[in-house]
Short mmCIF file of C-alpha atoms in Angstrom, two decimals:
data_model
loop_
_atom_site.label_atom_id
_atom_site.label_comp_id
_atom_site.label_asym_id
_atom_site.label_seq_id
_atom_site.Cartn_x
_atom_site.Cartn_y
_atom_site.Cartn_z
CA UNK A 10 -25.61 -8.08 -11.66
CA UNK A 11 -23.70 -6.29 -9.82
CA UNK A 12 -20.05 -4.52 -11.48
CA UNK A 13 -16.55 -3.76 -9.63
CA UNK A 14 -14.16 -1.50 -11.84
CA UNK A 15 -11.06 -0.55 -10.99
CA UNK A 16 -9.89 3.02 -12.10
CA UNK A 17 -6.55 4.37 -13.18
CA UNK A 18 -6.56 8.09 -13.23
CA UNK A 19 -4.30 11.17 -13.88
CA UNK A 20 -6.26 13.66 -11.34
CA UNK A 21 -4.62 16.65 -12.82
CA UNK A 22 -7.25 17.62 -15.32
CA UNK A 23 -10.00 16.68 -12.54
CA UNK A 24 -11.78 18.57 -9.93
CA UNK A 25 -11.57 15.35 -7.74
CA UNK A 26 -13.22 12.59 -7.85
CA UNK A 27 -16.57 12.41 -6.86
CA UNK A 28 -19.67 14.15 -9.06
CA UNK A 29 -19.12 17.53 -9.21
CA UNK A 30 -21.58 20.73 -9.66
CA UNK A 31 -18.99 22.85 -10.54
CA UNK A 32 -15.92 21.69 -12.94
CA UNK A 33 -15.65 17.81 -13.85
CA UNK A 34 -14.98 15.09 -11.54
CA UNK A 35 -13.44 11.56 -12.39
CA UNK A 36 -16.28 9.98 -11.63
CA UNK A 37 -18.92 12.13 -14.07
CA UNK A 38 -16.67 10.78 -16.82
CA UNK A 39 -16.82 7.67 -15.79
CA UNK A 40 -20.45 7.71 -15.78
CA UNK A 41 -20.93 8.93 -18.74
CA UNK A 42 -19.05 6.49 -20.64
CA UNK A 43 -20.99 3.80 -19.08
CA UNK A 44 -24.26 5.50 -19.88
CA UNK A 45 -23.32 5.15 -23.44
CA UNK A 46 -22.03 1.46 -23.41
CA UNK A 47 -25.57 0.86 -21.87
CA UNK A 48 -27.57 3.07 -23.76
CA UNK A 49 -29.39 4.65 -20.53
CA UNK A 50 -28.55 6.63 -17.18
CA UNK A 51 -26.10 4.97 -15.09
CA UNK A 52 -24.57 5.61 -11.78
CA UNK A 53 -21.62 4.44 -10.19
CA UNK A 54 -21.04 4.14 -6.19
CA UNK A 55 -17.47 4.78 -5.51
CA UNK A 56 -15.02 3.85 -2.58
CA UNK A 57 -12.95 6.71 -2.51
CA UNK A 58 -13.45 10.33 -3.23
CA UNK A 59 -10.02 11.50 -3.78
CA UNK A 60 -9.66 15.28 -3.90
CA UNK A 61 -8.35 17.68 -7.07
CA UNK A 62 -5.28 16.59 -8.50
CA UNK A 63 -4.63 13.40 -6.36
CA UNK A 64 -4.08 10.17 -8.77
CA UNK A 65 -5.06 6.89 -8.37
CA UNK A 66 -3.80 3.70 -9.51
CA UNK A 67 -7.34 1.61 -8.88
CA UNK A 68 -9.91 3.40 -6.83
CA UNK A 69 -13.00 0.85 -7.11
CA UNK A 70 -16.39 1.74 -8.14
CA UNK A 71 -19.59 -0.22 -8.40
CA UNK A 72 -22.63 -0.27 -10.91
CA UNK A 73 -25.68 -2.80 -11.29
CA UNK A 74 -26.68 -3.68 -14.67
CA UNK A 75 -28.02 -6.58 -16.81
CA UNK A 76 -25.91 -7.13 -20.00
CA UNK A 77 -24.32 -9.92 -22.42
CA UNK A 78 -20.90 -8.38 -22.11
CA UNK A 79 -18.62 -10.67 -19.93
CA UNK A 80 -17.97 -8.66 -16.79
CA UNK A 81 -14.06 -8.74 -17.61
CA UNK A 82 -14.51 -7.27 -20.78
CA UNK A 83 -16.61 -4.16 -19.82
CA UNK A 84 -13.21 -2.69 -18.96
CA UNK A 85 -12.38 -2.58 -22.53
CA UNK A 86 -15.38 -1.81 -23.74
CA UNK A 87 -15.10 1.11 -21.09
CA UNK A 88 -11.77 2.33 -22.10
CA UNK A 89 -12.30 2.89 -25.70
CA UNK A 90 -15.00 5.39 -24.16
CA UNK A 91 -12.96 7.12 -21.95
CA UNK A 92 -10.35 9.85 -22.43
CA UNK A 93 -6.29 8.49 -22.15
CA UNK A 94 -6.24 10.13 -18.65
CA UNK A 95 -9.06 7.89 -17.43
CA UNK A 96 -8.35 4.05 -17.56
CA UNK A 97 -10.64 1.11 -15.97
CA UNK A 98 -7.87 -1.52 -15.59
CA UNK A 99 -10.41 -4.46 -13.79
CA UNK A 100 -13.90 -4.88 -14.33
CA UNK A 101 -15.60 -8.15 -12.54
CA UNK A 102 -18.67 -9.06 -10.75
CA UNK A 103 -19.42 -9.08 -7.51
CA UNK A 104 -22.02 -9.79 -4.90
CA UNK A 105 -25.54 -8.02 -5.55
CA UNK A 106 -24.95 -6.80 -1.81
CA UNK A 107 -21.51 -5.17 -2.02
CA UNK A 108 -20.51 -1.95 -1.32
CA UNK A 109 -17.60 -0.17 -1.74
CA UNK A 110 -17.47 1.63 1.20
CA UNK A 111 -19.63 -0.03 3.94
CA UNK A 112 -17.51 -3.16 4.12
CA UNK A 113 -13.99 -4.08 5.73
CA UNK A 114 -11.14 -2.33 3.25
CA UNK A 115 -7.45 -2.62 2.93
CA UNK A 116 -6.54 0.39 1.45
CA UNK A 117 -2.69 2.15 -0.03
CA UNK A 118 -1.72 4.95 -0.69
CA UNK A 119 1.44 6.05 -2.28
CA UNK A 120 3.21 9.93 -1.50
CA UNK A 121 6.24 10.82 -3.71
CA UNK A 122 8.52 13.06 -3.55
CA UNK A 123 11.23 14.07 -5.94
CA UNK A 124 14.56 15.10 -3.42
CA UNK A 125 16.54 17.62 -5.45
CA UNK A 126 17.78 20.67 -6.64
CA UNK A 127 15.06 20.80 -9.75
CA UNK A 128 11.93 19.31 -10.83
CA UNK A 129 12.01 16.67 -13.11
CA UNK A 130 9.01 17.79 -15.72
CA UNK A 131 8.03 13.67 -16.96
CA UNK A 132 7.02 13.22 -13.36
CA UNK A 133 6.03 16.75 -12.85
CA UNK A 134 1.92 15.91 -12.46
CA UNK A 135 2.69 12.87 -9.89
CA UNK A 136 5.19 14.08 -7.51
CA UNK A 137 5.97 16.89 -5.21
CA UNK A 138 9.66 18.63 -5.43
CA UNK A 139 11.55 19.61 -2.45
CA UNK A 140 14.41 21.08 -2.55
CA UNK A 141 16.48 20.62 0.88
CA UNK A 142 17.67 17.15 2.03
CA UNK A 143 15.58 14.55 3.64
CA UNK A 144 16.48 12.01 5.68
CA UNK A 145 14.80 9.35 4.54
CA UNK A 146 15.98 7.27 7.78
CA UNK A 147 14.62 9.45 9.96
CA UNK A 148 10.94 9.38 8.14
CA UNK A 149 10.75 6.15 7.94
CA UNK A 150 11.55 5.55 11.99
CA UNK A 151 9.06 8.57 12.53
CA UNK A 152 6.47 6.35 10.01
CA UNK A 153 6.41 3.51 11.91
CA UNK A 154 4.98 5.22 14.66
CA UNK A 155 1.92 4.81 12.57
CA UNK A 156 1.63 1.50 12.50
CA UNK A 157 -1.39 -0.12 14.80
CA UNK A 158 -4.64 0.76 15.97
CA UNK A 159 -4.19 5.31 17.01
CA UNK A 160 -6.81 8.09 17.30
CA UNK A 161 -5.90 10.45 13.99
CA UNK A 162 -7.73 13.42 14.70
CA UNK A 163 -3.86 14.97 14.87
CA UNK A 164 -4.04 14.12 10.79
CA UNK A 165 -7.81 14.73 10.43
CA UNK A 166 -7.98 18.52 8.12
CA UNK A 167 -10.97 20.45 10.16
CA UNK A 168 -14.84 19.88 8.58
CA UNK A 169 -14.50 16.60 9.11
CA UNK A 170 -17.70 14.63 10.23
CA UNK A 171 -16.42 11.05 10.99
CA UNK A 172 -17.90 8.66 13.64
CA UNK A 173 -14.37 7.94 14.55
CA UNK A 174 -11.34 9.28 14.23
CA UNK A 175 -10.03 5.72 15.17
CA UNK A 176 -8.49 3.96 12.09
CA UNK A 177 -5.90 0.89 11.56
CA UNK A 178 -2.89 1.49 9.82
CA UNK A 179 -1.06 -2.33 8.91
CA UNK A 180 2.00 -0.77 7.31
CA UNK A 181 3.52 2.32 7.26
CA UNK A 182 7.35 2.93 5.56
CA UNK A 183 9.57 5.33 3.36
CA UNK A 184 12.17 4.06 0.95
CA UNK A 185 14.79 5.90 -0.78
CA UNK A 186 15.81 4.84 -4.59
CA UNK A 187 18.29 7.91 -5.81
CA UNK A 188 16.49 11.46 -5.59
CA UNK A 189 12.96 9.59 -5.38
CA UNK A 190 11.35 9.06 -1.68
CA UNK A 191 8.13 7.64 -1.84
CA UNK A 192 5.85 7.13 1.50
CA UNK A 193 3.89 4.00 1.00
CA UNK A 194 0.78 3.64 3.52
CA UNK A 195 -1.31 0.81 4.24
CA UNK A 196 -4.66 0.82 6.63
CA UNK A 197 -8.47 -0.15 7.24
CA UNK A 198 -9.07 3.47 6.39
CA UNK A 199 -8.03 7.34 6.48
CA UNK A 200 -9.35 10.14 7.52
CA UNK A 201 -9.49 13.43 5.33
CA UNK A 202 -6.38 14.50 3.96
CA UNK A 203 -5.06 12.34 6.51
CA UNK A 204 -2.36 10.74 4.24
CA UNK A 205 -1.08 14.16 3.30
CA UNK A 206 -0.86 15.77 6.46
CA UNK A 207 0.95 12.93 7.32
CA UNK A 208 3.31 13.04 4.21
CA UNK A 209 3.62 17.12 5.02
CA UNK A 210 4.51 16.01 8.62
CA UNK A 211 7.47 13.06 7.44
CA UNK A 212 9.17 16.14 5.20
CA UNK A 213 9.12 18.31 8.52
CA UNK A 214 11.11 15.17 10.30
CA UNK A 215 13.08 14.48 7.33
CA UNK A 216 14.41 18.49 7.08
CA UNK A 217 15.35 17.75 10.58
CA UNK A 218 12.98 20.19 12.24
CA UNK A 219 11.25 17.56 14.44
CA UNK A 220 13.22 14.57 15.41
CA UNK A 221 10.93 11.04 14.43
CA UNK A 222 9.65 10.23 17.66
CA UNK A 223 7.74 13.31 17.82
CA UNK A 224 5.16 11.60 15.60
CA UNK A 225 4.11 10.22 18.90
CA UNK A 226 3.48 13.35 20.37
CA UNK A 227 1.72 13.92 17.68
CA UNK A 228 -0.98 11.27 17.58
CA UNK A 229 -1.03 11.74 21.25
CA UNK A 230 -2.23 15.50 20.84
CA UNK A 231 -4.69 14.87 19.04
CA UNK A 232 -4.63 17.93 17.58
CA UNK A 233 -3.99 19.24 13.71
CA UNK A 234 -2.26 22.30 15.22
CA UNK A 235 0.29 19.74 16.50
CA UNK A 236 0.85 17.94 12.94
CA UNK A 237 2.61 19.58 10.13
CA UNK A 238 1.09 21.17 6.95
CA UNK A 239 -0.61 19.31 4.19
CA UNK A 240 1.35 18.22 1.98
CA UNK A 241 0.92 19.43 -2.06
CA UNK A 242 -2.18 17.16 -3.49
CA UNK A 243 -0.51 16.23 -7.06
CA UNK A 244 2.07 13.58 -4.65
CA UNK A 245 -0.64 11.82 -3.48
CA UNK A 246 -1.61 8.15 -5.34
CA UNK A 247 -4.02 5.74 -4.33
CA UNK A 248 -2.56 3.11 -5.15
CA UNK A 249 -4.93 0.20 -3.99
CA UNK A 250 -8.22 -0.97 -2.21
CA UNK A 251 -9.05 -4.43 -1.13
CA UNK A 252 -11.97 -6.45 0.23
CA UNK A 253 -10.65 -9.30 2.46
CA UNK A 254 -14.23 -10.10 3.05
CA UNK A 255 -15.37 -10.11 -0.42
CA UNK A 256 -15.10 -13.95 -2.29
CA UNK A 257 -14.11 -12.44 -5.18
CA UNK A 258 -11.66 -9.95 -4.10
CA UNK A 259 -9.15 -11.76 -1.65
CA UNK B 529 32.93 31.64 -21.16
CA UNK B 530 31.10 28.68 -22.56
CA UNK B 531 28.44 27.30 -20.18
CA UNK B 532 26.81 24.03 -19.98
CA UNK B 533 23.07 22.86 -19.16
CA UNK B 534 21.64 19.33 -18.81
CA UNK B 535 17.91 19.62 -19.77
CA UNK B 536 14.69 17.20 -18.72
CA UNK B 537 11.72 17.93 -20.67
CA UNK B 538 8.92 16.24 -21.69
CA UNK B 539 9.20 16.14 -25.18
CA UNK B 540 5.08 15.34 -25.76
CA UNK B 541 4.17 19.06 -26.36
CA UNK B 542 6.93 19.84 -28.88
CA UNK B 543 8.32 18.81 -32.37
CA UNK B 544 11.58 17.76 -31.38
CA UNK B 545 14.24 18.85 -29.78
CA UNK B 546 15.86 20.75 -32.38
CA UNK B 547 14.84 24.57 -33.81
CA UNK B 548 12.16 24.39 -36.07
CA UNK B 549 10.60 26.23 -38.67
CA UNK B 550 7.07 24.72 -38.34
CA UNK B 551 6.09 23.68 -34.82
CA UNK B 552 7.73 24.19 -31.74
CA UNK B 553 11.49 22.27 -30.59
CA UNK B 554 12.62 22.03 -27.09
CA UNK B 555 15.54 23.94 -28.24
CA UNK B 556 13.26 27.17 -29.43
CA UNK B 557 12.30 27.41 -26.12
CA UNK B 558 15.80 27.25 -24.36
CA UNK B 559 16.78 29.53 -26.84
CA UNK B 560 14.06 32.32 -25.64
CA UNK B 561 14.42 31.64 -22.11
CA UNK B 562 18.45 32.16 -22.19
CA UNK B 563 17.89 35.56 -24.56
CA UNK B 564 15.80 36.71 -21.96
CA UNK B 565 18.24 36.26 -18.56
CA UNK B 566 20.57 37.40 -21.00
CA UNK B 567 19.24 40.18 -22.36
CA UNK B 568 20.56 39.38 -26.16
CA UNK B 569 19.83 36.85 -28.84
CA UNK B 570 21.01 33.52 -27.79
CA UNK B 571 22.01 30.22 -29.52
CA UNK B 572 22.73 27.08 -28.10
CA UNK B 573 24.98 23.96 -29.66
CA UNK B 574 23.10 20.53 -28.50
CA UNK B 575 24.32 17.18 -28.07
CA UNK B 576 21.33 15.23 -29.59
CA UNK B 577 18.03 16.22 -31.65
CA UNK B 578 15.67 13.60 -29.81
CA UNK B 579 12.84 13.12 -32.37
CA UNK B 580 9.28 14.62 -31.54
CA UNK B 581 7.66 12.86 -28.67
CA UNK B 582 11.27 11.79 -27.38
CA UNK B 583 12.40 12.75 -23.86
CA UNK B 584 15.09 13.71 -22.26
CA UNK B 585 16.58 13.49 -18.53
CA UNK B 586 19.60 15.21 -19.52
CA UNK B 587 20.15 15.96 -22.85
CA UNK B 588 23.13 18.53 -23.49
CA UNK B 589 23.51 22.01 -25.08
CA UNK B 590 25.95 24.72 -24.47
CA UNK B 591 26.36 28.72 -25.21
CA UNK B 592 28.99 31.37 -24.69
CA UNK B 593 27.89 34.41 -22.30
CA UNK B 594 29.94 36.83 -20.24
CA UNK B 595 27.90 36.99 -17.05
CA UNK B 596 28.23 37.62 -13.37
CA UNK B 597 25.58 34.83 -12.63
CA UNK B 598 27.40 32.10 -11.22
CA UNK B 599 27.57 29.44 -13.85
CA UNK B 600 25.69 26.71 -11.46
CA UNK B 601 23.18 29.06 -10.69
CA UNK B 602 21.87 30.01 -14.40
CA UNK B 603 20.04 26.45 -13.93
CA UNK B 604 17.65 28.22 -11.46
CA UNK B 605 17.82 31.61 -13.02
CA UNK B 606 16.51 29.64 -16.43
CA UNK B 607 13.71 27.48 -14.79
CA UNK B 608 12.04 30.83 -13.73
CA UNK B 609 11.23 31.44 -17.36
CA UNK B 610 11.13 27.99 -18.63
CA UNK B 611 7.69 26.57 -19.23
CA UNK B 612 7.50 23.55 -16.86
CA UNK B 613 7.72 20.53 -19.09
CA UNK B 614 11.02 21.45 -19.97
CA UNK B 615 13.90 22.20 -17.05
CA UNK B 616 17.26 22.92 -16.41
CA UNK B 617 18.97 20.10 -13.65
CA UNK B 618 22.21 21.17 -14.34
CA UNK B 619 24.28 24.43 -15.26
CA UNK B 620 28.27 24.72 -15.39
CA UNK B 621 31.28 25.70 -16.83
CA UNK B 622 33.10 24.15 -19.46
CA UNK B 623 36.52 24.67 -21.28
CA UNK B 624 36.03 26.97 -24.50
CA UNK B 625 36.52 24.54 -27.06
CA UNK B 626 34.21 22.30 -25.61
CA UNK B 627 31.58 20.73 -28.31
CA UNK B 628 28.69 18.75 -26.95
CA UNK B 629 28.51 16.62 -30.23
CA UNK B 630 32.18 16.62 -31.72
CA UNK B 631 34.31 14.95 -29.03
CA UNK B 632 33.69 11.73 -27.36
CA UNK B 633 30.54 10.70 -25.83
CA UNK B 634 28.80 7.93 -23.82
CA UNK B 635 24.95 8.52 -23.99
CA UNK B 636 22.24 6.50 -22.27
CA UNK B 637 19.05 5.66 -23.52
CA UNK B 638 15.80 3.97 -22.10
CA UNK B 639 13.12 2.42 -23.72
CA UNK B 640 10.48 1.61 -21.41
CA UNK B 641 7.27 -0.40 -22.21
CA UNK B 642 3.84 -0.91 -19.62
CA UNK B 643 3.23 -4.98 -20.27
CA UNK B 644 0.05 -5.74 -19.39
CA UNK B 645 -3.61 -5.40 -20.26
CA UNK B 646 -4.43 -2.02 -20.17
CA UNK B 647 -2.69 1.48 -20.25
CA UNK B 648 -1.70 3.53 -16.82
CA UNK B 649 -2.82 6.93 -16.95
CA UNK B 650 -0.20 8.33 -15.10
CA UNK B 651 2.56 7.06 -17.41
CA UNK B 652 0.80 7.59 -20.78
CA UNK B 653 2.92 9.85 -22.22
CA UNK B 654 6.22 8.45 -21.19
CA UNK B 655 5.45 4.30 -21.86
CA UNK B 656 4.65 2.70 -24.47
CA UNK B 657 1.52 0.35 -23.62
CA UNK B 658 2.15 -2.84 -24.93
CA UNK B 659 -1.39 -6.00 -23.98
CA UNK B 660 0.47 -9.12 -24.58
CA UNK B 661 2.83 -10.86 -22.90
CA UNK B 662 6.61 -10.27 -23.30
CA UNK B 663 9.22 -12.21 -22.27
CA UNK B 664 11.91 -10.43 -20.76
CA UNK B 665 14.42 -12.68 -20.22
CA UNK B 666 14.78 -14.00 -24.12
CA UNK B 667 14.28 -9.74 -24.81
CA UNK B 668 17.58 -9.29 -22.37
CA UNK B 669 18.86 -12.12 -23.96
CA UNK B 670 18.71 -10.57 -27.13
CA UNK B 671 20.10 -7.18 -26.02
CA UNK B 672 23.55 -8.82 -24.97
CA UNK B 673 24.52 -9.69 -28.64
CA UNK B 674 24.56 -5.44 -29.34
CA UNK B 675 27.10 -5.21 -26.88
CA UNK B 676 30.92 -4.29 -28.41
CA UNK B 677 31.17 -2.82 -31.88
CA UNK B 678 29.13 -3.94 -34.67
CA UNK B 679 27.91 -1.99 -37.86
CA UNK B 680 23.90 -1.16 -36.87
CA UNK B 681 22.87 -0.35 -40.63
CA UNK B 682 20.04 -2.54 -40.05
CA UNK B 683 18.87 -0.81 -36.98
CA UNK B 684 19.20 2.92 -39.07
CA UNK B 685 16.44 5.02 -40.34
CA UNK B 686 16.65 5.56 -44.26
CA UNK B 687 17.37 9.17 -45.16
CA UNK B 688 20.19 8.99 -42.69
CA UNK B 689 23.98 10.31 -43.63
CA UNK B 690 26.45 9.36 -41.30
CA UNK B 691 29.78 9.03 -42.15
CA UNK B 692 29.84 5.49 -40.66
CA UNK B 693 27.49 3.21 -39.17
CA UNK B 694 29.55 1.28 -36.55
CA UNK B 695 29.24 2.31 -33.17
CA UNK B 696 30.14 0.97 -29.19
CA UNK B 697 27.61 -0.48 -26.83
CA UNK B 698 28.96 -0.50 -23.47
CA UNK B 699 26.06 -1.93 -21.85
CA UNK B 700 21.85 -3.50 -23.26
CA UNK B 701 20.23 -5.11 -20.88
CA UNK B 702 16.21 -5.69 -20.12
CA UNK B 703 14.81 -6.01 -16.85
CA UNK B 704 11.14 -6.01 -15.84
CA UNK B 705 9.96 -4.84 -12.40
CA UNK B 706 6.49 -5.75 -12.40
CA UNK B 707 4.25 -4.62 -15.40
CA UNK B 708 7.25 -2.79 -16.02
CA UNK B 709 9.61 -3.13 -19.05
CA UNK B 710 12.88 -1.22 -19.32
CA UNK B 711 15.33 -1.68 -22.04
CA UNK B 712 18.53 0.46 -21.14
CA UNK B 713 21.06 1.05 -23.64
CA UNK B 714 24.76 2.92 -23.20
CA UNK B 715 26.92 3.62 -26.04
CA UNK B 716 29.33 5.75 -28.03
CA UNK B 717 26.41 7.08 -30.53
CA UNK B 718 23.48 6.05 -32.08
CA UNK B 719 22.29 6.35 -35.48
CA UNK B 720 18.64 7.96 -36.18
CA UNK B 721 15.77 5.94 -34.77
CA UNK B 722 18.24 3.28 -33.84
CA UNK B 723 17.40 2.74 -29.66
CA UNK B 724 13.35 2.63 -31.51
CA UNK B 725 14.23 0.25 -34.14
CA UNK B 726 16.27 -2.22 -31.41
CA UNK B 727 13.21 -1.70 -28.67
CA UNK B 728 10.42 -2.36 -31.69
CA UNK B 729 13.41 -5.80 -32.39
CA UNK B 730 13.33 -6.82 -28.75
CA UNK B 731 8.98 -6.33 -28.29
CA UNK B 732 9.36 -9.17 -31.57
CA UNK B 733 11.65 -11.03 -29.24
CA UNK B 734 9.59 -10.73 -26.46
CA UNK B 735 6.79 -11.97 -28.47
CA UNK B 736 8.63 -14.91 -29.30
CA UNK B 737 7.88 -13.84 -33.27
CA UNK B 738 12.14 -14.08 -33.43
CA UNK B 739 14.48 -15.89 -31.19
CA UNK B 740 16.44 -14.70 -29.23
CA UNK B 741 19.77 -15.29 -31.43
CA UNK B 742 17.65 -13.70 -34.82
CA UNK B 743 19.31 -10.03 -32.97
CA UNK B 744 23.06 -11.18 -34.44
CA UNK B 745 21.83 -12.05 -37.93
CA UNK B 746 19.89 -8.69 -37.37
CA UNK B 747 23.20 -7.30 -37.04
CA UNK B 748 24.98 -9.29 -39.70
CA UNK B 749 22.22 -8.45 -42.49
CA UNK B 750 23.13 -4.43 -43.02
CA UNK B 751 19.35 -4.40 -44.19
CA UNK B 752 16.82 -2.03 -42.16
CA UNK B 753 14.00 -4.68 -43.39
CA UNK B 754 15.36 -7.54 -41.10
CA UNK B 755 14.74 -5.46 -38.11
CA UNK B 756 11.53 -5.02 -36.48
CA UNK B 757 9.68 -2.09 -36.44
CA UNK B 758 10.29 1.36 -34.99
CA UNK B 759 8.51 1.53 -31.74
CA UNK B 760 6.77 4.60 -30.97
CA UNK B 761 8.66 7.80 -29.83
CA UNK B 762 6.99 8.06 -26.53
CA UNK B 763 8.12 4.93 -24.89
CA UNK B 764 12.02 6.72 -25.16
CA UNK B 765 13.99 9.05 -22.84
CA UNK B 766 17.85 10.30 -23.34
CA UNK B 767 18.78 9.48 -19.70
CA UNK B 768 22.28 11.16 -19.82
CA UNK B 769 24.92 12.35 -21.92
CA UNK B 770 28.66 12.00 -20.04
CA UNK B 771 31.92 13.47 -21.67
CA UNK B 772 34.84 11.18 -20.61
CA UNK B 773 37.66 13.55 -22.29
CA UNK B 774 36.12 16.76 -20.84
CA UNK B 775 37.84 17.89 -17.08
CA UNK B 776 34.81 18.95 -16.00
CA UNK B 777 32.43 15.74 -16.91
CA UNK B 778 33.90 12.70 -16.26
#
């Protein structure tokens, strides 16, 4: 049968994600754990392949295997193999055809960004610090520009081999609570580094050195040169992926 | 003059806040850091020893120096030799005679717990994970009867020597946003491991292993063994430290 886990991780430690040749990515440990639940080789398919030192809430990966253990309790079974910076917080099945990144996806991400005069060390790993004001107002007008179907080759980093640079994006909005702003984005897909180019573009608009509706222009260009920089990888959280189309995953 | 700085650290690499001969406290560290802007051996007075584990948002110490560094600005001039699980978010001046523990205090504490079935990476070292379900209403419940002045023997450490065990809570209250637990807790002092021994009395509650009410015959007893058990130290953080009587810290 086919396996969906869900997987919490603190990327700091991690050279990304995906398999790596050189240093250890999130997914090698995850791997490895399940290779000795199930006593042989496995390999996982993931959804996401989120770069060094970006986090993630529940990126999805899937695995086939035959086993007695009820699908919900492979997480556990998982998580006492897996280092405390690693956590699978869903395991279920799914269809034998599923895949986790050739089907329709509902993905969010989360940027944060600590707004004072210092760094706050408990959250130092999972935010970025800046210093100067932000107006969050301002951010969140220039976000909403986002929203719909838009060409993001402006917020596309160069090397990119896409079919499309076309992608959806169903919600786009920053909040304010105290010194924490946090960029919440929701869409059928991103591009790469899209979500922090984006994130180093809102700061640029909330220093006041663009006004918001210059995110238009923006998109319009589509051009990186236009956007502004990419924003520090350790602010960067996927938080979720969905699949509206799968039975067991409304 | 006598400066003081509010300091953040994350208390998970160190044994405690205060100096120690074995191990490393927060405090050593300030200590080096401020003897080398200042170019002399330098001791600091702190408000609170937060147990190893324990962090802090703002927990207080303060030193006498005769320096042309503006006093707001030895904050930033410390955080350039401060490792980064420990910082500096505030730096002032304060009258001479000012003591952060001998004169009159209201400190905030929070207690904050991850309720649900497994662990977040992300917030591992600053939650305490906690599978089964708590209810948060009969825990805030609970927290309302420590508010006003009662004696918390029961809610004390042995091996403590205070010269009194009564003390003021201003405010208790639960509230859960989410997987999300937080048990917030304001008051005049508190007696050693006494915000662990309520929030380990409250998880009971939660449970539904005590009612609600059981927290005032907790109170009532004067016996440590009718409390629940300490909860572990990584769940807490010293959120602030204010000094009503003090000109400069109201």
């Amino acid at each position: 049968m086919r396996i969906l886990i869900r997987i919490a991780y603190d990327g700091t430690g991690y050279n990304g994600f995906q398999c790596q040749t050189n240093g250890v990515g999130v997914q090698d440990v995850v791997n490895d754990a399940l290779s000795d639940l199930f006593s042989r080789r496995m390999k996982t398919m993931s959804a996401s392949r989120t770069d060094a030192g970006v986090h993630a809430e529940g990126n999805v990966c899937v695995f086939d295997v035959e086993t007695k253990i009820a699908p919900s309790k492979i997480a556990f079974a998982l998580n006492a193999r897996l280092p405390e910076d690693i956590r699978i917080v869903e395991s279920k099945e799914v269809p034998p055809d599923f895949h986790p990144r050739f089907q329709s996806t509902i993905k969010t991400y989360e940027y944060r960004i600590l707004n004072r005069a210092h760094p706050d060390p408990l959250s130092r790993h999972t935010e970025m610090h800046y210093y100067y004001a932000l107006d969050e107002k301002k951010m969140n007008e220039a976000a909403s520009y986002l929203i719909g179907e838009h060409d993001f080759l402006s917020f596309c980093a160069s090397g990119y081999s896409s079919k499309t640079t076309i992608r959806t994006i169903y919600d786009a909005h920053v909040a304010r609570s105290g010194d924490r702003i946090v960029f919440s984005v929701t869409g059928n897909g991103f591009l790469y580094n899209m979500v922090r180019i984006i994130a180093g573009t809102l700061i640029e608009i909330g220093a006041l050195r663009y006004p918001p509706e210059r995110m238009k222009d923006i998109l319009m260009a589509r051009d990186r040169q236009s956007a502004g920089p990419t924003a520090v990888a350790k602010g960067l959280v996927l938080m979720s992926i969905r699949y509206p189309d799968c039975p067991n995953d409304p």
